[in-house]
XYZ file of C-alpha atoms in Angstrom:
135
model
C -1.844 -34.936 -17.633
C 1.714 -35.642 -18.645
C 2.919 -35.286 -15.023
C 0.303 -37.817 -13.965
C 1.718 -40.362 -16.415
C 5.280 -40.158 -15.085
C 6.432 -43.244 -13.133
C 8.012 -40.964 -10.490
C 7.992 -37.238 -9.888
C 10.508 -34.703 -8.731
C 8.543 -31.583 -8.055
C 9.498 -28.079 -6.732
C 8.824 -28.029 -3.022
C 6.164 -25.249 -3.343
C 4.138 -27.699 -5.386
C 4.206 -30.141 -2.497
C 3.194 -27.578 0.133
C 1.122 -24.802 -1.378
C -2.494 -25.080 -2.674
C -4.040 -24.453 -6.043
C -7.731 -24.633 -6.795
C -8.175 -26.398 -10.144
C -11.347 -25.692 -12.095
C -12.569 -27.998 -14.935
C -12.125 -26.457 -18.378
C -15.872 -26.994 -19.041
C -16.795 -25.195 -15.837
C -14.487 -22.301 -16.605
C -15.854 -21.905 -20.166
C -19.406 -22.126 -18.967
C -18.804 -19.651 -16.165
C -17.158 -17.110 -18.535
C -20.075 -17.300 -20.986
C -22.620 -16.806 -18.164
C -20.575 -13.964 -16.624
C -20.357 -12.228 -20.029
C -24.123 -12.411 -20.352
C -24.667 -11.016 -16.768
C -24.238 -7.551 -15.272
C -21.067 -8.672 -13.437
C -18.222 -6.167 -13.601
C -14.629 -6.183 -12.455
C -12.327 -9.053 -11.695
C -13.963 -12.352 -10.928
C -11.803 -15.053 -9.378
C -12.893 -18.589 -10.415
C -11.703 -21.816 -8.892
C -12.816 -25.318 -8.243
C -14.605 -26.594 -5.101
C -11.525 -27.015 -2.922
C -7.827 -26.345 -2.699
C -5.168 -29.007 -2.934
C -1.488 -29.205 -3.650
C -0.257 -29.857 -7.202
C 1.106 -33.165 -5.972
C -2.366 -34.139 -4.630
C -3.908 -33.091 -8.023
C -1.373 -35.295 -9.861
C -2.233 -38.217 -7.447
C -5.940 -37.717 -8.112
C -5.409 -37.769 -11.848
C -3.347 -40.954 -11.595
C -6.157 -42.574 -9.583
C -8.698 -41.504 -12.218
C -6.543 -43.093 -14.910
C -6.492 -46.346 -12.985
C -2.807 -45.968 -12.114
C -1.269 -46.662 -8.693
C 0.413 -43.940 -6.688
C 3.869 -42.785 -7.688
C 6.824 -41.743 -5.671
C 7.022 -37.893 -5.354
C 10.242 -36.293 -4.169
C 11.008 -32.569 -3.767
C 13.517 -31.019 -6.225
C 16.509 -29.447 -4.491
C 15.983 -25.692 -4.189
C 19.036 -24.927 -6.369
C 17.645 -27.076 -9.251
C 14.181 -25.591 -8.814
C 15.535 -22.039 -9.133
C 17.857 -22.937 -12.003
C 15.116 -24.616 -13.943
C 12.806 -21.642 -13.430
C 15.471 -19.275 -14.636
C 16.057 -21.432 -17.761
C 12.327 -21.334 -18.393
C 12.565 -17.452 -18.455
C 14.428 -17.831 -21.788
C 12.113 -20.343 -23.388
C 9.032 -18.538 -24.543
C 6.815 -21.668 -24.728
C 7.745 -22.953 -21.290
C 5.072 -22.772 -18.624
C 7.770 -22.992 -15.952
C 9.685 -19.816 -15.211
C 10.634 -17.511 -12.381
C 7.077 -16.057 -12.346
C 5.614 -19.551 -12.106
C 7.908 -20.396 -9.216
C 6.931 -17.199 -7.401
C 3.210 -17.916 -7.949
C 3.627 -21.578 -6.819
C 5.327 -20.331 -3.652
C 1.966 -19.079 -2.285
C -1.480 -20.570 -2.056
C -3.473 -19.652 -5.174
C -7.091 -20.061 -4.017
C -10.362 -18.217 -4.001
C -13.913 -18.539 -2.722
C -15.376 -21.580 -4.520
C -18.904 -20.162 -4.241
C -18.106 -17.497 -6.845
C -17.773 -20.088 -9.620
C -20.712 -22.073 -8.332
C -22.869 -18.936 -8.368
C -21.806 -18.092 -11.870
C -22.647 -21.628 -13.042
C -25.819 -21.992 -11.039
C -24.440 -25.272 -9.765
C -21.461 -26.769 -7.923
C -18.187 -26.939 -9.818
C -16.745 -30.308 -10.764
C -14.579 -31.849 -7.986
C -10.918 -32.708 -8.633
C -11.647 -36.437 -8.501
C -13.969 -36.100 -11.507
C -11.765 -33.824 -13.689
C -10.625 -36.503 -16.068
C -14.167 -37.480 -16.996
C -14.847 -33.912 -17.988
C -11.883 -33.921 -20.479
C -13.329 -36.808 -22.439
C -16.529 -35.011 -23.212
C -14.864 -31.913 -24.739
């Protein structure tokens, strides 16, 4: 949410080119409860209905907040790597070398898995903000 409030964004290039598959917190919690009550075993990958880049997710959140589009520029590779290495030494930082490595690849799954666990379609990215207000 904080990224979506920024007047301009400098993002690591992988966040502009590689996809994630955001799932609403409410959907994730509901799916976990249902899976715990089921006979499902093993690793279950859960994701939202469709993949998009982190930049596209931020743009969607801005639109949901009634804000206009912001300028998004890629961070230079050297700054991206340095910032990730610095994050390795800050235990509360979500940005580190492992995050950079993960962001450097698409991180997606079959959306039907979450829909099957929920018994309904997952919440689309353009409706994520509305789900946060009901928690």
